[in-house]
CSV table of C-alpha atoms in Angstrom, one decimal:
chain,number,residue,atom,x,y,z
A,1,UNK,CA,1.0,14.8,0.7
A,2,UNK,CA,-1.9,12.4,1.3
A,3,UNK,CA,-3.1,10.5,-1.8
A,4,UNK,CA,-6.4,11.7,-3.1
A,5,UNK,CA,-7.2,9.0,-5.8
A,6,UNK,CA,-6.3,5.4,-6.6
A,7,UNK,CA,-6.5,3.3,-9.8
A,8,UNK,CA,-8.6,0.3,-8.8
A,9,UNK,CA,-8.3,-2.9,-10.8
A,10,UNK,CA,-10.9,-5.6,-11.5
A,11,UNK,CA,-8.3,-8.4,-11.0
A,12,UNK,CA,-4.6,-8.8,-10.6
A,13,UNK,CA,-4.1,-9.1,-14.4
A,14,UNK,CA,-6.1,-5.9,-15.2
A,15,UNK,CA,-3.8,-3.5,-17.0
A,16,UNK,CA,-5.9,-0.3,-16.9
A,17,UNK,CA,-8.3,0.0,-14.0
A,18,UNK,CA,-10.5,2.9,-13.0
A,19,UNK,CA,-9.4,6.0,-11.2
A,20,UNK,CA,-11.4,6.3,-8.0
A,21,UNK,CA,-11.6,8.8,-5.1
A,22,UNK,CA,-9.6,7.4,-2.2
A,23,UNK,CA,-12.7,7.5,0.0
A,24,UNK,CA,-14.3,4.8,-2.1
A,25,UNK,CA,-11.4,2.3,-1.9
A,26,UNK,CA,-12.0,-0.6,0.4
A,27,UNK,CA,-9.8,-3.1,2.1
A,28,UNK,CA,-9.2,-6.0,-0.3
A,29,UNK,CA,-9.3,-3.8,-3.5
A,30,UNK,CA,-6.5,-4.1,-5.9
A,31,UNK,CA,-4.8,-0.8,-6.9
A,32,UNK,CA,-2.3,0.0,-9.6
A,33,UNK,CA,0.7,2.1,-8.8
A,34,UNK,CA,3.0,3.4,-11.6
A,35,UNK,CA,6.5,4.9,-11.4
A,36,UNK,CA,6.3,8.4,-9.9
A,37,UNK,CA,2.9,7.8,-8.2
A,38,UNK,CA,2.2,7.9,-4.4
A,39,UNK,CA,1.1,4.6,-3.0
A,40,UNK,CA,-2.6,5.3,-2.0
A,41,UNK,CA,-3.1,2.5,0.5
A,42,UNK,CA,-1.3,0.3,3.0
A,43,UNK,CA,-1.2,-3.2,1.4
A,44,UNK,CA,0.7,-6.1,0.0
A,45,UNK,CA,2.3,-6.4,-3.4
A,46,UNK,CA,0.5,-8.9,-5.6
A,47,UNK,CA,2.2,-8.3,-8.9
A,48,UNK,CA,5.3,-6.4,-10.2
A,49,UNK,CA,8.4,-5.1,-8.5
A,50,UNK,CA,9.9,-1.7,-8.0
A,51,UNK,CA,11.8,0.8,-5.8
A,52,UNK,CA,9.8,2.7,-3.2
A,53,UNK,CA,10.9,5.9,-1.6
A,54,UNK,CA,9.7,5.8,2.1
A,55,UNK,CA,11.2,9.2,3.1
A,56,UNK,CA,7.8,10.6,4.0
A,57,UNK,CA,7.4,7.9,6.7
A,58,UNK,CA,10.9,7.0,7.8
A,59,UNK,CA,13.1,9.8,6.6
A,60,UNK,CA,15.3,7.3,4.7
A,61,UNK,CA,15.9,8.7,1.3
A,62,UNK,CA,17.3,5.5,-0.3
A,63,UNK,CA,14.6,3.7,-2.2
A,64,UNK,CA,13.8,0.2,-1.0
A,65,UNK,CA,13.1,-2.7,-3.4
A,66,UNK,CA,9.6,-4.1,-3.2
A,67,UNK,CA,8.6,-7.5,-4.7
A,68,UNK,CA,5.5,-9.8,-4.5
A,69,UNK,CA,4.2,-10.4,-0.9
A,70,UNK,CA,6.1,-7.5,0.6
A,71,UNK,CA,4.2,-4.6,2.2
A,72,UNK,CA,4.0,-1.0,1.1
A,73,UNK,CA,2.6,2.0,2.9
A,74,UNK,CA,0.3,4.9,1.8
A,75,UNK,CA,2.1,8.2,1.2
A,76,UNK,CA,5.3,6.6,-0.1
A,77,UNK,CA,6.4,7.1,-3.7
A,78,UNK,CA,7.1,4.4,-6.2
A,79,UNK,CA,10.4,5.7,-7.7
A,80,UNK,CA,10.8,3.0,-10.3
A,81,UNK,CA,8.8,0.0,-11.6
A,82,UNK,CA,5.1,-0.9,-11.4
A,83,UNK,CA,3.1,-2.5,-8.6
A,84,UNK,CA,-0.3,-4.1,-8.1
A,85,UNK,CA,-1.2,-3.7,-4.4
A,86,UNK,CA,-4.0,-5.4,-2.4
A,87,UNK,CA,-5.2,-2.9,0.1
A,88,UNK,CA,-5.2,-3.9,3.7
A,89,UNK,CA,-5.8,-0.5,5.3
A,90,UNK,CA,-7.2,2.7,3.7
A,91,UNK,CA,-7.8,6.3,4.6
A,92,UNK,CA,-7.4,7.2,8.2
A,93,UNK,CA,-6.4,3.6,9.1
A,94,UNK,CA,-3.2,3.8,7.1
A,95,UNK,CA,0.2,4.5,8.6
A,96,UNK,CA,0.2,7.9,6.9
A,97,UNK,CA,-3.3,8.5,8.3
A,98,UNK,CA,-2.0,7.8,11.8
A,99,UNK,CA,0.8,10.4,11.3
A,100,UNK,CA,-1.8,13.0,10.3
A,101,UNK,CA,-3.8,12.1,13.5
A,102,UNK,CA,-0.7,12.5,15.6
A,103,UNK,CA,-0.1,16.0,14.1
A,104,UNK,CA,-3.8,16.9,15.0
A,105,UNK,CA,-3.3,15.6,18.5
A,106,UNK,CA,-0.1,17.6,18.9
A,107,UNK,CA,-2.0,20.8,18.0
A,108,UNK,CA,-4.6,20.0,20.7
A,109,UNK,CA,-2.0,19.5,23.4
A,110,UNK,CA,-1.1,22.2,25.9
A,111,UNK,CA,2.3,23.5,26.7
A,112,UNK,CA,3.4,24.4,30.3
A,113,UNK,CA,2.9,28.1,29.4
A,114,UNK,CA,-0.6,27.6,28.2
A,115,UNK,CA,-1.6,25.6,31.3
A,116,UNK,CA,-0.2,28.5,33.5
A,117,UNK,CA,-2.2,31.0,31.5
A,118,UNK,CA,-5.4,28.9,31.7
A,119,UNK,CA,-5.1,28.7,35.5
A,120,UNK,CA,-4.4,32.5,35.6
A,121,UNK,CA,-7.5,33.2,33.4
A,122,UNK,CA,-9.7,31.0,35.6
A,123,UNK,CA,-9.4,33.6,38.4
A,124,UNK,CA,-8.5,36.7,36.5
A,125,UNK,CA,-11.6,36.7,34.2
A,126,UNK,CA,-14.2,36.6,36.9
A,127,UNK,CA,-12.3,39.3,38.8
A,128,UNK,CA,-12.4,41.6,35.7
A,129,UNK,CA,-16.1,41.0,35.3
A,130,UNK,CA,-16.7,41.8,38.9
A,131,UNK,CA,-14.6,45.0,38.7
A,132,UNK,CA,-16.5,46.2,35.6
A,133,UNK,CA,-19.8,45.5,37.4
A,134,UNK,CA,-18.7,47.5,40.5
A,135,UNK,CA,-17.5,50.4,38.3
A,136,UNK,CA,-20.8,50.4,36.4
A,137,UNK,CA,-23.0,50.3,39.6
A,138,UNK,CA,-20.8,52.9,41.3
A,139,UNK,CA,-20.5,55.5,38.5
A,140,UNK,CA,-23.7,54.7,36.7
A,141,UNK,CA,-21.6,55.0,33.5
A,142,UNK,CA,-22.2,52.0,31.3
A,143,UNK,CA,-19.6,53.1,28.7
A,144,UNK,CA,-16.9,53.3,31.4
A,145,UNK,CA,-17.9,49.8,32.8
A,146,UNK,CA,-17.7,48.3,29.2
A,147,UNK,CA,-14.3,50.1,28.7
A,148,UNK,CA,-13.0,48.5,31.9
A,149,UNK,CA,-14.3,45.1,30.8
A,150,UNK,CA,-12.8,45.3,27.3
A,151,UNK,CA,-9.4,46.6,28.5
A,152,UNK,CA,-9.1,44.1,31.2
A,153,UNK,CA,-10.3,41.1,29.2
A,154,UNK,CA,-7.5,38.4,29.0
A,155,UNK,CA,-8.7,37.2,25.6
A,156,UNK,CA,-5.5,38.0,23.7
A,157,UNK,CA,-3.4,36.5,26.5
A,158,UNK,CA,-5.4,33.3,26.6
A,159,UNK,CA,-5.7,32.9,22.9
A,160,UNK,CA,-2.2,34.0,21.9
A,161,UNK,CA,-0.3,30.9,23.1
A,162,UNK,CA,-2.5,28.1,21.6
A,163,UNK,CA,-2.9,30.0,18.3
A,164,UNK,CA,0.9,30.4,17.9
A,165,UNK,CA,1.4,26.8,18.9
A,166,UNK,CA,-1.1,25.5,16.4
A,167,UNK,CA,0.4,27.7,13.7
A,168,UNK,CA,3.9,26.5,14.5
A,169,UNK,CA,3.0,22.8,14.5
A,170,UNK,CA,1.0,23.2,11.3
A,171,UNK,CA,3.7,25.1,9.5
A,172,UNK,CA,6.3,22.5,10.6
A,173,UNK,CA,4.1,19.6,9.4
A,174,UNK,CA,3.9,21.3,5.9
A,175,UNK,CA,7.7,21.4,5.9
A,176,UNK,CA,7.9,17.7,6.8
A,177,UNK,CA,8.7,18.2,10.5
A,178,UNK,CA,6.5,16.2,12.9
A,179,UNK,CA,6.1,17.6,16.4
A,180,UNK,CA,4.9,15.3,19.2
A,181,UNK,CA,3.2,18.2,21.0
A,182,UNK,CA,3.4,21.8,22.1
A,183,UNK,CA,5.7,20.8,25.0
A,184,UNK,CA,8.2,19.5,22.5
A,185,UNK,CA,8.0,22.7,20.5
A,186,UNK,CA,8.6,24.8,23.6
A,187,UNK,CA,11.6,22.7,24.5
A,188,UNK,CA,13.4,23.7,21.3
A,189,UNK,CA,14.3,27.0,23.0
A,190,UNK,CA,16.6,25.0,25.3
A,191,UNK,CA,18.2,22.8,22.7
A,192,UNK,CA,21.9,23.3,21.9
A,193,UNK,CA,22.6,20.0,20.1
A,194,UNK,CA,21.2,18.8,16.7
A,195,UNK,CA,21.7,15.2,15.4
A,196,UNK,CA,21.3,14.7,11.7
A,197,UNK,CA,20.6,11.6,9.7
A,198,UNK,CA,23.1,11.5,6.8
A,199,UNK,CA,21.5,10.0,3.7
A,200,UNK,CA,19.0,12.2,2.1
A,201,UNK,CA,19.2,14.8,4.8
A,202,UNK,CA,22.8,16.1,4.8
A,203,UNK,CA,23.5,14.4,1.4
A,204,UNK,CA,21.6,14.4,-1.9
A,205,UNK,CA,20.4,10.8,-1.6
A,206,UNK,CA,21.8,10.2,-5.1
A,207,UNK,CA,24.8,7.9,-4.9
A,208,UNK,CA,27.6,8.5,-7.5
A,209,UNK,CA,30.8,6.7,-8.4
A,210,UNK,CA,33.6,8.9,-7.1
A,211,UNK,CA,36.6,6.5,-7.5
A,212,UNK,CA,37.5,3.4,-9.4
A,213,UNK,CA,40.3,0.8,-9.7
A,214,UNK,CA,40.8,-1.5,-12.6
A,215,UNK,CA,43.0,-4.6,-12.9
A,216,UNK,CA,45.8,-4.6,-15.5
A,217,UNK,CA,44.6,-5.6,-18.9
A,218,UNK,CA,40.9,-4.8,-18.2
A,219,UNK,CA,39.1,-4.5,-21.6
A,220,UNK,CA,36.0,-2.9,-22.9
A,221,UNK,CA,34.3,-6.3,-22.8
A,222,UNK,CA,34.9,-6.3,-19.0
A,223,UNK,CA,33.1,-2.9,-18.7
A,224,UNK,CA,30.3,-4.3,-20.9
A,225,UNK,CA,29.9,-7.3,-18.5
A,226,UNK,CA,29.7,-5.0,-15.5
A,227,UNK,CA,27.1,-2.7,-17.0
A,228,UNK,CA,25.0,-5.6,-18.4
A,229,UNK,CA,24.7,-7.1,-14.9
A,230,UNK,CA,23.9,-3.8,-13.3
A,231,UNK,CA,21.1,-3.3,-15.9
A,232,UNK,CA,19.2,-6.2,-14.4
A,233,UNK,CA,20.0,-5.3,-10.8
A,234,UNK,CA,17.3,-3.5,-8.8
A,235,UNK,CA,19.6,-1.5,-6.4
A,236,UNK,CA,20.4,2.2,-5.9
A,237,UNK,CA,24.1,1.6,-6.3
A,238,UNK,CA,23.5,-0.1,-9.7
A,239,UNK,CA,22.1,3.2,-11.0
A,240,UNK,CA,25.2,5.0,-9.9
A,241,UNK,CA,27.3,2.5,-11.9
A,242,UNK,CA,25.1,2.8,-15.0
A,243,UNK,CA,25.6,6.6,-14.9
A,244,UNK,CA,29.3,6.1,-14.6
A,245,UNK,CA,29.7,3.5,-17.4
A,246,UNK,CA,28.4,4.1,-20.9
A,247,UNK,CA,29.1,1.0,-23.0
A,248,UNK,CA,27.1,-1.4,-25.2
A,249,UNK,CA,25.1,-4.1,-23.4
A,250,UNK,CA,25.6,-7.9,-23.6
A,251,UNK,CA,22.7,-10.4,-23.1
A,252,UNK,CA,22.3,-11.6,-19.5
A,253,UNK,CA,21.5,-15.3,-19.7
A,254,UNK,CA,21.0,-15.9,-15.9
A,255,UNK,CA,21.2,-13.9,-12.7
A,256,UNK,CA,20.8,-14.5,-9.0
A,257,UNK,CA,20.6,-12.0,-6.2
A,258,UNK,CA,22.3,-13.0,-3.0
A,259,UNK,CA,20.8,-11.0,-0.1
A,260,UNK,CA,23.4,-8.9,1.7
A,261,UNK,CA,26.1,-9.8,-0.9
A,262,UNK,CA,25.3,-8.9,-4.5
A,263,UNK,CA,24.6,-10.6,-7.7
A,264,UNK,CA,26.0,-13.6,-9.6
A,265,UNK,CA,25.2,-13.7,-13.4
A,266,UNK,CA,26.0,-15.5,-16.5
A,267,UNK,CA,26.7,-13.0,-19.3
A,268,UNK,CA,27.9,-14.0,-22.8
A,269,UNK,CA,29.4,-17.2,-21.5
A,270,UNK,CA,31.2,-15.6,-18.5
A,271,UNK,CA,30.4,-15.8,-14.8
A,272,UNK,CA,30.2,-12.3,-13.4
A,273,UNK,CA,30.2,-11.3,-9.7
A,274,UNK,CA,29.2,-7.8,-8.7
A,275,UNK,CA,28.8,-7.1,-5.0
A,276,UNK,CA,30.7,-6.7,-1.7
A,277,UNK,CA,33.8,-8.4,-0.4
A,278,UNK,CA,31.7,-11.2,1.2
A,279,UNK,CA,30.4,-12.3,-2.2
A,280,UNK,CA,33.8,-12.5,-3.8
A,281,UNK,CA,35.4,-14.2,-0.9
A,282,UNK,CA,32.6,-16.8,-0.9
A,283,UNK,CA,33.5,-17.5,-4.5
A,284,UNK,CA,37.2,-17.7,-3.7
A,285,UNK,CA,38.3,-14.5,-5.5
A,286,UNK,CA,41.6,-13.1,-4.4
A,287,UNK,CA,41.2,-9.5,-3.1
A,288,UNK,CA,44.8,-8.9,-2.1
A,289,UNK,CA,45.4,-6.4,-4.9
A,290,UNK,CA,42.9,-3.9,-3.6
A,291,UNK,CA,43.2,-4.5,0.1
A,292,UNK,CA,44.9,-1.2,0.8
A,293,UNK,CA,42.7,0.8,-1.6
A,294,UNK,CA,39.5,-0.7,-0.2
A,295,UNK,CA,40.5,0.1,3.4
A,296,UNK,CA,41.3,3.7,2.5
A,297,UNK,CA,38.0,4.2,0.6
A,298,UNK,CA,36.1,2.7,3.5
A,299,UNK,CA,37.7,5.2,5.9
A,300,UNK,CA,36.6,8.0,3.5
A,301,UNK,CA,33.0,6.8,3.9
A,302,UNK,CA,32.6,5.2,0.4
A,303,UNK,CA,30.5,2.1,-0.4
A,304,UNK,CA,32.6,-0.5,-2.2
A,305,UNK,CA,31.4,-2.6,-5.2
A,306,UNK,CA,33.7,-5.4,-6.3
A,307,UNK,CA,33.6,-6.8,-9.8
A,308,UNK,CA,35.0,-10.2,-10.9
A,309,UNK,CA,34.9,-12.2,-14.1
A,310,UNK,CA,35.4,-16.0,-14.1
A,311,UNK,CA,37.0,-15.9,-10.7
A,312,UNK,CA,39.4,-13.0,-11.4
A,313,UNK,CA,39.0,-9.6,-9.8
A,314,UNK,CA,38.6,-7.0,-12.5
A,315,UNK,CA,37.6,-3.8,-10.8
A,316,UNK,CA,36.6,-2.0,-7.6
A,317,UNK,CA,34.3,1.0,-7.5
A,318,UNK,CA,33.9,3.5,-4.7
A,319,UNK,CA,30.4,5.1,-4.4
A,320,UNK,CA,29.6,8.0,-2.3
A,321,UNK,CA,26.5,10.2,-1.7
A,322,UNK,CA,27.6,13.9,-2.1
A,323,UNK,CA,26.7,16.6,0.3
A,324,UNK,CA,23.7,18.8,-0.6
A,325,UNK,CA,24.8,22.2,-2.0
A,326,UNK,CA,23.3,24.1,0.9
A,327,UNK,CA,24.5,21.8,3.6
A,328,UNK,CA,27.5,23.9,4.8
A,329,UNK,CA,25.6,27.1,4.6
A,330,UNK,CA,22.8,25.6,6.7
A,331,UNK,CA,25.2,24.4,9.4
A,332,UNK,CA,26.8,27.8,9.6
A,333,UNK,CA,23.3,29.4,10.0
A,334,UNK,CA,22.4,26.9,12.7
A,335,UNK,CA,25.5,27.6,14.7
A,336,UNK,CA,24.8,31.4,14.4
A,337,UNK,CA,21.3,30.6,15.9
A,338,UNK,CA,23.0,29.0,19.0
A,339,UNK,CA,23.1,25.3,18.0
A,340,UNK,CA,26.8,24.8,18.7
A,341,UNK,CA,26.8,21.0,18.7
A,342,UNK,CA,25.9,19.6,15.2
A,343,UNK,CA,26.3,15.8,14.9
A,344,UNK,CA,26.1,14.2,11.4
């Protein structure tokens, strides 16, 4: 999962760059990251914008928008767009490098069982050596003495626990599970409750429109206005709407993103609002017609996207992130393994 190469640029306007081994990238270098690539360094965006999937670091499956002067981390994936990043930390100094270091430290840590065995071996090993020596001197049979030494050697007992711990932690890391230490791994045998993050873990992490409401008299032009605005929006919910609506586009003359609310745009001479209830209320749009519907959809766990044209509410979309196909089967298997309390 760790990036191995980086495309280093001569300056911020360089469009090609040179592919370089990650070991030769220094702090202050400019690197080019294209859609689908892993970000090779911790740094600051100097040009471009895009959506970055940080699931490898945070577990959050929903891509986050990144623009100029925002930070990005090594090991994350640029899902959409193109970025020029100025490296601030590289290699082992990156956040991803620190995670790798934590896994290595976890493999070196000792569980309670291992500490008990180590204390036991401290006294048992010299005792076996002494017994073997006494047997050899008493019987004058070297082969018998060596047999006693080999059979009594606690090597397998001493090595078994750390080897299994290292193997378990390493295997878990490959599967994306980070373990703080062998003690944490041992504690799993006593766990009866599992708590799951929802987005991207229990669900597919791909929002989709599952319900819609349209005002009386809504026309194809209204749908065109909605889709045109969402085309210039850089938000995961916008992609869900674009997949749901397939109409011709109209030119977007002007657009403004309001943080935590949505977007206001001028499209083909109309003022279009797309966002949450706060945005429309701030622009004095009457939401009475969908009050009951919106409440019911919220109870069902859907994200709401309101759509208004020239101050009139034209539509409401309910967006949900569907469960993964294997989610129910996984929960059934976990309960069969003894994890009776599953919270998600």
